[in-house]
Short mmCIF file of C-alpha atoms in Angstrom, two decimals:
data_model
loop_
_atom_site.label_atom_id
_atom_site.label_comp_id
_atom_site.label_asym_id
_atom_site.label_seq_id
_atom_site.Cartn_x
_atom_site.Cartn_y
_atom_site.Cartn_z
CA MET A 938 32.83 -2.71 -15.94
CA ALA A 939 31.51 0.50 -17.40
CA VAL A 940 28.98 0.97 -20.15
CA LEU A 941 26.11 3.33 -20.80
CA PHE A 942 22.54 2.51 -19.79
CA LEU A 943 20.47 2.34 -22.95
CA GLY A 944 17.18 3.21 -21.31
CA LEU A 945 15.73 -0.15 -22.33
CA ASN A 946 13.20 -2.01 -20.22
CA ALA A 947 12.71 -5.69 -19.44
CA ASN A 948 10.68 -6.13 -22.63
CA ALA A 949 13.53 -4.84 -24.78
CA ALA A 950 16.44 -6.86 -23.35
CA ARG A 951 16.81 -9.72 -20.92
CA MET A 952 18.66 -9.69 -17.62
CA ASP A 953 20.23 -13.12 -18.17
CA MET A 954 23.58 -12.34 -16.56
CA VAL A 955 24.77 -9.86 -13.93
CA ASP A 956 28.39 -9.00 -13.17
CA VAL A 957 29.53 -7.91 -9.71
CA SER A 958 32.76 -6.75 -8.10
CA ASN A 959 34.13 -5.14 -4.96
CA ASN A 960 32.32 -1.96 -6.05
CA ASN A 961 29.03 -3.66 -5.15
CA GLY A 962 30.24 -4.62 -1.67
CA TYR A 963 29.10 -7.79 0.08
CA MET A 964 26.28 -9.57 -1.74
CA SER A 965 24.24 -12.13 0.19
CA THR A 966 22.66 -15.37 -1.03
CA ALA A 967 19.25 -13.72 -0.51
CA GLU A 968 20.14 -10.95 -2.95
CA TYR A 969 21.26 -13.41 -5.63
CA THR A 970 18.17 -15.54 -5.03
CA SER A 971 15.98 -12.46 -5.56
CA MET A 972 17.77 -11.74 -8.84
CA ARG A 973 17.00 -15.28 -9.97
CA ASN A 974 13.40 -15.54 -8.79
CA GLU A 975 12.14 -12.02 -9.46
CA PHE A 976 14.16 -10.96 -12.50
CA GLY A 977 15.02 -14.20 -14.26
CA VAL A 978 18.79 -13.87 -13.88
CA LYS A 979 20.53 -17.12 -14.89
CA ALA A 980 24.20 -16.41 -14.31
CA VAL A 981 26.54 -14.13 -12.38
CA THR A 982 30.07 -13.21 -13.42
CA VAL A 983 32.23 -12.01 -10.53
CA LYS A 984 35.42 -10.01 -10.60
CA ILE A 985 38.37 -12.19 -9.65
CA SER A 986 41.43 -10.00 -10.06
CA GLU A 987 43.01 -6.99 -11.74
CA GLY A 988 46.46 -6.50 -13.18
CA SER A 989 49.15 -8.63 -11.57
CA THR A 990 48.55 -7.94 -7.86
CA TYR A 991 44.92 -7.05 -7.05
CA LYS A 992 42.58 -9.77 -5.75
CA ASP A 993 38.91 -8.85 -5.40
CA PRO A 994 38.19 -9.21 -1.64
CA TYR A 995 34.62 -10.40 -2.26
CA ALA A 996 35.40 -13.01 -4.91
CA ALA A 997 35.16 -16.05 -2.60
CA SER A 998 31.94 -14.98 -0.87
CA ASN A 999 30.37 -13.94 -4.19
CA ILE A 1000 31.19 -17.30 -5.77
CA ALA A 1001 29.78 -19.26 -2.83
CA ASN A 1002 26.64 -17.17 -2.48
CA VAL A 1003 25.92 -17.25 -6.22
CA GLN A 1004 26.21 -21.04 -6.17
CA ALA A 1005 24.01 -21.28 -3.07
CA ALA A 1006 21.35 -19.25 -4.91
CA GLY A 1007 21.32 -21.79 -7.74
CA LEU A 1008 22.87 -19.55 -10.39
CA TYR A 1009 25.61 -20.29 -12.89
CA ILE A 1010 28.92 -18.75 -11.86
CA ASN A 1011 31.73 -17.28 -13.98
CA GLY A 1012 34.57 -14.83 -13.42
CA TYR A 1013 36.48 -12.03 -15.10
CA HIS A 1014 39.90 -10.45 -14.80
CA PHE A 1015 40.36 -6.71 -15.36
CA ALA A 1016 43.36 -6.67 -17.70
CA ARG A 1017 46.25 -4.22 -17.44
CA TYR A 1018 48.68 -5.97 -19.77
CA ALA A 1019 50.41 -4.21 -22.66
CA THR A 1020 52.71 -7.02 -23.81
CA LYS A 1021 52.37 -10.74 -24.48
CA ALA A 1022 54.56 -11.57 -21.47
CA GLN A 1023 52.41 -9.41 -19.20
CA ALA A 1024 49.25 -11.04 -20.58
CA ILE A 1025 50.56 -14.52 -19.74
CA ALA A 1026 51.65 -13.38 -16.27
CA GLU A 1027 48.25 -11.83 -15.58
CA ALA A 1028 46.49 -14.98 -16.78
CA ASP A 1029 48.57 -17.07 -14.36
CA PHE A 1030 47.74 -14.66 -11.54
CA ALA A 1031 44.03 -14.66 -12.43
CA GLY A 1032 43.88 -18.46 -12.71
CA GLN A 1033 45.58 -19.01 -9.36
CA THR A 1034 43.38 -16.39 -7.69
CA ALA A 1035 40.23 -17.91 -9.17
CA LYS A 1036 41.14 -21.40 -7.92
CA ALA A 1037 41.82 -20.07 -4.41
CA ALA A 1038 38.46 -18.25 -4.40
CA GLY A 1039 36.61 -21.41 -5.46
CA LEU A 1040 35.66 -20.66 -9.08
CA PRO A 1041 34.69 -24.12 -10.39
CA ILE A 1042 36.50 -25.80 -13.26
CA GLY A 1043 34.59 -25.35 -16.51
CA ALA A 1044 33.49 -21.82 -15.68
CA VAL A 1045 34.36 -18.92 -17.98
CA LEU A 1046 37.19 -16.65 -16.84
CA ALA A 1047 37.01 -13.72 -19.25
CA THR A 1048 39.57 -11.00 -19.84
CA ASP A 1049 38.10 -7.49 -19.48
CA VAL A 1050 40.16 -5.33 -21.82
CA GLU A 1051 38.70 -1.87 -21.08
CA SER A 1052 42.11 -0.47 -20.17
CA GLN A 1053 43.61 -1.24 -23.57
CA GLU A 1054 42.28 2.02 -25.02
CA ALA A 1055 44.64 3.93 -22.75
CA ASN A 1056 47.57 1.94 -24.16
CA ASN A 1057 46.81 3.20 -27.69
CA GLN A 1058 48.23 0.01 -29.18
CA SER A 1059 47.65 -1.50 -32.57
CA LYS A 1060 44.91 -3.98 -33.33
CA ALA A 1061 47.53 -6.63 -34.06
CA THR A 1062 49.19 -6.07 -30.68
CA ASN A 1063 45.89 -6.27 -28.83
CA ASP A 1064 44.95 -9.47 -30.69
CA ARG A 1065 48.29 -11.05 -29.82
CA ASN A 1066 48.07 -10.12 -26.13
CA ASN A 1067 44.44 -11.19 -25.75
CA ALA A 1068 45.08 -14.49 -27.48
CA ALA A 1069 48.02 -15.14 -25.14
CA PHE A 1070 45.87 -14.47 -22.06
CA MET A 1071 43.01 -16.67 -23.24
CA LYS A 1072 45.31 -19.55 -24.18
CA GLU A 1073 47.04 -19.40 -20.79
CA ILE A 1074 43.82 -19.23 -18.76
CA GLN A 1075 42.64 -22.51 -20.28
CA LYS A 1076 45.57 -24.28 -18.59
CA PHE A 1077 43.71 -23.79 -15.30
CA GLY A 1078 40.62 -25.59 -16.57
CA TYR A 1079 38.64 -22.42 -17.31
CA ARG A 1080 37.02 -21.47 -20.59
CA ALA A 1081 38.21 -18.21 -22.11
CA ASP A 1082 36.31 -15.21 -23.43
CA ILE A 1083 36.89 -11.52 -23.98
CA TYR A 1084 34.89 -8.54 -22.73
CA THR A 1085 35.01 -5.32 -24.74
CA SER A 1086 32.82 -2.65 -26.28
CA GLY A 1087 31.32 -2.76 -29.75
CA SER A 1088 33.48 0.13 -30.95
CA TRP A 1089 36.65 -1.53 -29.68
CA ALA A 1090 35.64 -4.85 -31.19
CA ASN A 1091 35.33 -3.03 -34.52
CA ASN A 1092 38.53 -1.04 -34.33
CA LYS A 1093 40.86 -2.28 -31.60
CA MET A 1094 40.76 -6.06 -31.86
CA THR A 1095 39.36 -9.01 -33.79
CA ILE A 1096 36.12 -10.58 -32.57
CA LYS A 1097 34.94 -13.33 -34.90
CA GLY A 1098 31.67 -15.21 -35.06
CA LYS A 1099 29.87 -16.32 -31.93
CA THR A 1100 32.56 -15.20 -29.52
CA GLY A 1101 32.96 -12.32 -27.11
CA TRP A 1102 30.97 -10.57 -24.41
CA ILE A 1103 30.16 -7.21 -25.98
CA ALA A 1104 29.08 -3.99 -24.27
CA SER A 1105 27.65 -1.90 -27.06
CA TYR A 1106 25.61 1.28 -27.45
CA PRO A 1107 24.05 1.52 -29.88
CA TYR A 1108 24.01 -2.21 -30.39
CA VAL A 1109 24.71 -1.76 -34.10
CA VAL A 1110 28.16 -0.16 -34.54
CA SER A 1111 29.56 0.47 -38.02
CA GLY A 1112 27.06 -1.97 -39.47
CA LYS A 1113 27.95 -4.77 -37.03
CA ASN A 1114 25.05 -6.09 -34.94
CA TRP A 1115 26.41 -6.89 -31.47
CA TYR A 1116 22.89 -7.48 -30.17
CA SER A 1117 22.60 -11.12 -31.16
CA THR A 1118 25.79 -12.38 -32.78
CA ASN A 1119 28.03 -12.97 -29.75
CA HIS A 1120 28.05 -14.94 -26.51
CA ALA A 1121 26.57 -12.04 -24.56
CA TRP A 1122 25.46 -8.45 -25.05
CA GLN A 1123 25.73 -6.08 -22.08
CA TRP A 1124 22.99 -3.50 -22.42
CA SER A 1125 22.98 -1.67 -19.07
CA SER A 1126 25.20 -0.67 -16.14
CA THR A 1127 22.38 0.82 -14.04
CA ALA A 1128 19.93 -2.06 -13.58
CA LYS A 1129 18.07 -1.99 -10.27
CA PHE A 1130 17.07 -4.96 -8.16
CA ARG A 1131 14.56 -4.80 -5.32
CA ILE A 1132 16.82 -5.70 -2.39
CA SER A 1133 20.24 -4.65 -3.71
CA TYR A 1134 21.66 -1.13 -3.61
CA GLY A 1135 22.98 0.72 -6.64
CA GLY A 1136 23.22 -0.11 -10.31
CA PHE A 1137 24.40 -3.36 -11.86
CA ASP A 1138 25.77 -4.38 -15.23
CA VAL A 1139 23.31 -6.75 -16.92
CA SER A 1140 23.68 -8.74 -20.12
CA GLN A 1141 21.60 -10.81 -22.48
CA LEU A 1142 23.01 -14.26 -23.26
CA ASN A 1143 22.95 -15.25 -26.91
CA SER A 1144 24.46 -18.71 -26.42
CA ASN A 1145 24.95 -21.23 -23.61
CA TYR A 1146 28.65 -20.40 -23.32
CA TYR A 1147 28.26 -18.85 -19.85
CA THR A 1148 26.04 -21.67 -18.58
CA ALA A 1149 27.60 -24.74 -20.22
CA GLY A 1150 30.19 -26.97 -18.61
CA GLN A 1151 28.91 -26.59 -15.05
CA LYS A 1152 25.94 -27.27 -12.84
CA SER A 1153 23.96 -24.30 -11.53
CA ARG A 1154 23.50 -25.77 -8.05
CA VAL A 1155 26.91 -26.86 -6.81
CA LYS A 1156 28.54 -26.78 -3.41
CA PRO A 1157 31.28 -24.19 -2.75
CA THR A 1158 34.69 -25.67 -3.50
CA ASN A 1159 36.68 -23.63 -0.97
CA LYS A 1160 34.69 -23.47 2.25
CA GLY A 1161 37.59 -22.16 4.35
CA ALA A 1162 38.17 -19.11 2.15
CA VAL A 1163 34.44 -18.50 1.90
CA LYS A 1164 33.87 -18.57 5.66
CA ALA A 1165 36.82 -16.25 6.31
CA ASN A 1166 35.66 -13.81 3.65
CA ASN A 1167 32.07 -13.87 4.87
CA ARG A 1168 33.17 -13.22 8.46
CA LYS A 1169 35.22 -10.24 7.29
CA ALA A 1170 32.43 -8.89 5.10
CA ASN A 1171 29.82 -9.32 7.84
CA LYS A 1172 31.90 -7.86 10.66
CA HIS A 1173 30.04 -4.55 10.65
CA ILE A 1174 27.35 -4.98 8.04
CA TYR A 1175 23.78 -4.47 9.26
CA LYS A 1176 24.89 -3.66 12.82
CA PRO A 1177 24.07 -0.07 13.84
CA ALA A 1178 26.32 1.39 16.53
CA THR A 1179 24.55 0.80 19.85
CA SER A 1180 26.18 3.81 21.54
CA ALA A 1181 25.09 6.26 18.86
CA LYS A 1182 22.28 8.72 19.58
CA TRP A 1183 20.37 9.10 16.36
CA VAL A 1184 17.92 11.81 15.39
CA LYS A 1185 15.18 11.22 12.84
CA GLU A 1186 15.99 12.86 9.53
CA SER A 1187 14.10 11.65 6.47
CA LYS A 1188 15.91 13.32 3.59
CA THR A 1189 16.92 12.70 0.01
CA TYR A 1190 20.51 13.66 -0.81
CA THR A 1191 22.35 13.99 -4.09
CA LEU A 1192 26.10 13.37 -3.83
CA LYS A 1193 28.41 16.19 -4.87
CA THR A 1194 31.36 13.82 -5.10
CA ALA A 1195 32.02 10.09 -4.85
CA VAL A 1196 31.43 8.87 -1.28
CA LYS A 1197 31.95 5.47 0.36
CA LEU A 1198 28.81 3.83 1.72
CA ARG A 1199 30.08 2.06 4.82
CA ALA A 1200 28.88 -0.88 6.89
CA GLY A 1201 29.34 1.00 10.17
CA VAL A 1202 29.50 4.51 11.62
CA SER A 1203 33.26 4.86 11.28
CA THR A 1204 35.71 5.83 8.56
CA SER A 1205 37.47 2.51 9.29
CA SER A 1206 34.34 0.45 8.62
CA SER A 1207 34.37 -1.65 5.46
CA ALA A 1208 32.91 -0.06 2.32
CA ILE A 1209 29.71 -1.64 1.01
CA ALA A 1210 30.00 0.39 -2.20
CA ILE A 1211 31.51 3.57 -3.64
CA LEU A 1212 28.64 5.82 -4.63
CA PRO A 1213 29.50 8.08 -7.60
CA ALA A 1214 28.71 11.78 -7.80
CA GLY A 1215 25.10 12.39 -8.73
CA THR A 1216 23.80 9.36 -6.81
CA THR A 1217 20.51 9.95 -4.97
CA VAL A 1218 20.44 8.59 -1.41
CA LYS A 1219 17.38 8.40 0.84
CA THR A 1220 18.13 8.46 4.57
CA ASP A 1221 16.08 8.06 7.75
CA LYS A 1222 18.40 9.17 10.58
CA ALA A 1223 21.54 11.21 11.28
CA ILE A 1224 24.21 11.48 13.99
CA ILE A 1225 27.40 13.37 14.87
CA LYS A 1226 30.05 10.75 15.64
CA GLY A 1227 33.84 10.62 15.42
CA GLY A 1228 34.07 14.20 14.22
CA TYR A 1229 31.77 13.53 11.24
CA ARG A 1230 28.12 13.96 10.51
CA TRP A 1231 26.73 10.60 9.40
CA VAL A 1232 23.43 9.66 7.80
CA ARG A 1233 21.80 6.24 7.71
CA GLN A 1234 20.42 4.59 4.59
CA PRO A 1235 17.90 1.75 5.03
CA ARG A 1236 18.95 -1.39 3.15
CA PHE A 1237 17.81 -4.97 2.91
CA ASN A 1238 18.20 -6.51 6.39
CA GLY A 1239 19.82 -3.41 7.85
CA TYR A 1240 21.56 -0.14 6.98
CA GLY A 1241 24.41 1.56 5.16
CA TYR A 1242 26.15 4.68 6.49
CA LEU A 1243 27.86 7.62 4.83
CA ALA A 1244 29.61 10.71 6.14
CA THR A 1245 28.02 13.88 4.79
CA GLY A 1246 31.01 15.93 5.95
CA PRO A 1247 32.86 17.04 9.10
CA ALA A 1248 30.65 17.96 12.07
CA SER A 1249 31.54 21.62 11.52
CA ASN A 1250 30.54 21.56 7.85
CA THR A 1251 27.64 19.19 7.34
CA LEU A 1252 27.26 19.70 3.60
CA GLU A 1253 30.81 19.41 2.31
CA TYR A 1254 30.17 16.08 0.64
CA VAL A 1255 26.43 15.98 -0.02
CA LYS A 1256 23.51 18.35 -0.19
CA SER A 1257 19.76 18.14 -0.56
CA GLY A 1258 18.25 19.01 -3.92
CA ALA A 1259 21.60 19.36 -5.65
CA THR A 1260 21.49 20.38 -9.31
CA HIS A 1261 24.15 19.57 -11.85
CA THR A 1262 25.13 20.45 -15.38
CA TYR A 1263 25.54 17.35 -17.51
CA TYR A 1264 27.41 16.68 -20.73
CA THR A 1265 26.45 13.82 -23.07
CA VAL A 1266 29.47 11.98 -24.46
CA LYS A 1267 29.79 12.00 -28.24
CA TYR A 1268 31.81 9.83 -30.61
CA GLY A 1269 35.46 10.86 -30.52
CA ASP A 1270 35.25 12.40 -27.02
CA SER A 1271 37.79 11.59 -24.34
CA TRP A 1272 38.27 12.64 -20.72
CA TRP A 1273 40.77 15.25 -21.96
CA THR A 1274 38.54 16.85 -24.61
CA ILE A 1275 35.52 17.02 -22.29
CA ALA A 1276 37.61 18.46 -19.44
CA GLN A 1277 39.14 21.11 -21.71
CA ARG A 1278 35.73 22.07 -23.07
CA ASN A 1279 34.39 22.65 -19.55
CA GLY A 1280 37.41 24.30 -17.90
CA LEU A 1281 38.32 21.26 -15.79
CA ASN A 1282 41.28 18.94 -15.53
CA MET A 1283 40.78 15.27 -16.36
CA THR A 1284 41.27 14.02 -12.79
CA THR A 1285 38.66 16.41 -11.38
CA LEU A 1286 36.16 15.55 -14.10
CA ALA A 1287 36.59 11.82 -13.58
CA SER A 1288 36.52 12.09 -9.78
CA GLN A 1289 33.28 14.07 -9.63
CA ASN A 1290 31.71 11.28 -11.67
CA GLY A 1291 33.05 8.59 -9.34
CA LYS A 1292 35.54 7.34 -11.94
CA THR A 1293 39.21 7.59 -12.90
CA ILE A 1294 40.77 8.84 -16.14
CA TYR A 1295 41.31 5.17 -17.05
CA THR A 1296 37.60 4.37 -16.92
CA THR A 1297 36.05 3.92 -20.33
CA ILE A 1298 33.35 6.37 -21.42
CA TYR A 1299 30.88 5.71 -24.20
CA PRO A 1300 28.82 7.79 -26.62
CA GLY A 1301 25.51 8.75 -25.01
CA GLN A 1302 26.86 8.59 -21.44
CA ARG A 1303 25.99 11.58 -19.21
CA LEU A 1304 28.79 13.13 -17.17
CA VAL A 1305 28.56 15.75 -14.42
CA VAL A 1306 30.59 18.78 -15.52
CA ARG A 1307 29.31 21.32 -12.95
#
């Protein structure tokens, strides 16, 4: 999910709930335990599915490891529906996928409606479709909710009373205070945890909706799927290539474009995360292997690896001390208007920020334009 970091600290908003997806790569029980013990996180909401065909490959292991860490577990589905029939079909797909991954009965399975802006549909149509999804998902024993931004909640759909998981900056939009009047308020997408790489979406819980109806410490309900997923996720993670001849190279890089951080020194190794353009990466060693120049990033219990470019051109993808020109998103901006203003096409603009043209942007968000 995408929303602007407000620049708030732990004293200004609580990290009650974190959401994770395949973009975060494999997350261990130790990482979730650290979130709980060191940062006071109570609940984790994991991506289950998207559209009518995509199943998050880390859903089963995330669910099991969150439960093992003693945290409340919930899920979300990234919606692509534009009609009531599609909404019902996606809810059926999400419910079946969630059950197979081991999401316990009584958990929330929210619909993430970020893509609805691209559909440019009426508020009435969005309300009808979202209601259809949430009604259908309850047939699987899950509790329903809706994830959206404050501006969309004001203009694109109906969010009444103590309902909804709202990502809002500023938290008061058109006179509506999303800070304390809904189930949850997402206030950052760049939160940092000591042993986990990259930024995370964090939310403050304003009710017990995401913790009710389930026990925090429960045993995984689908051990077979969990073991298979963990074996796949751990196949290369934290195992440096023994045949590689590394040279020491302590450097700090800034990515020029989105790059996959991999679990091994190979373009076929599984991706731990996709690092967006502008990300700063500290490395300790480098190697030429498989026709690419690779650098190694120290991580909790091991390393991550990324190709800085072909062996013949070591700085095609990243460079030290890179400088960028940034643009701050304003109300009414879109990928198209920002791209036109800066002599770019939408796809290039989105790509160099590690996003697609279907990713939501918010007022106050900084984008790399040069």
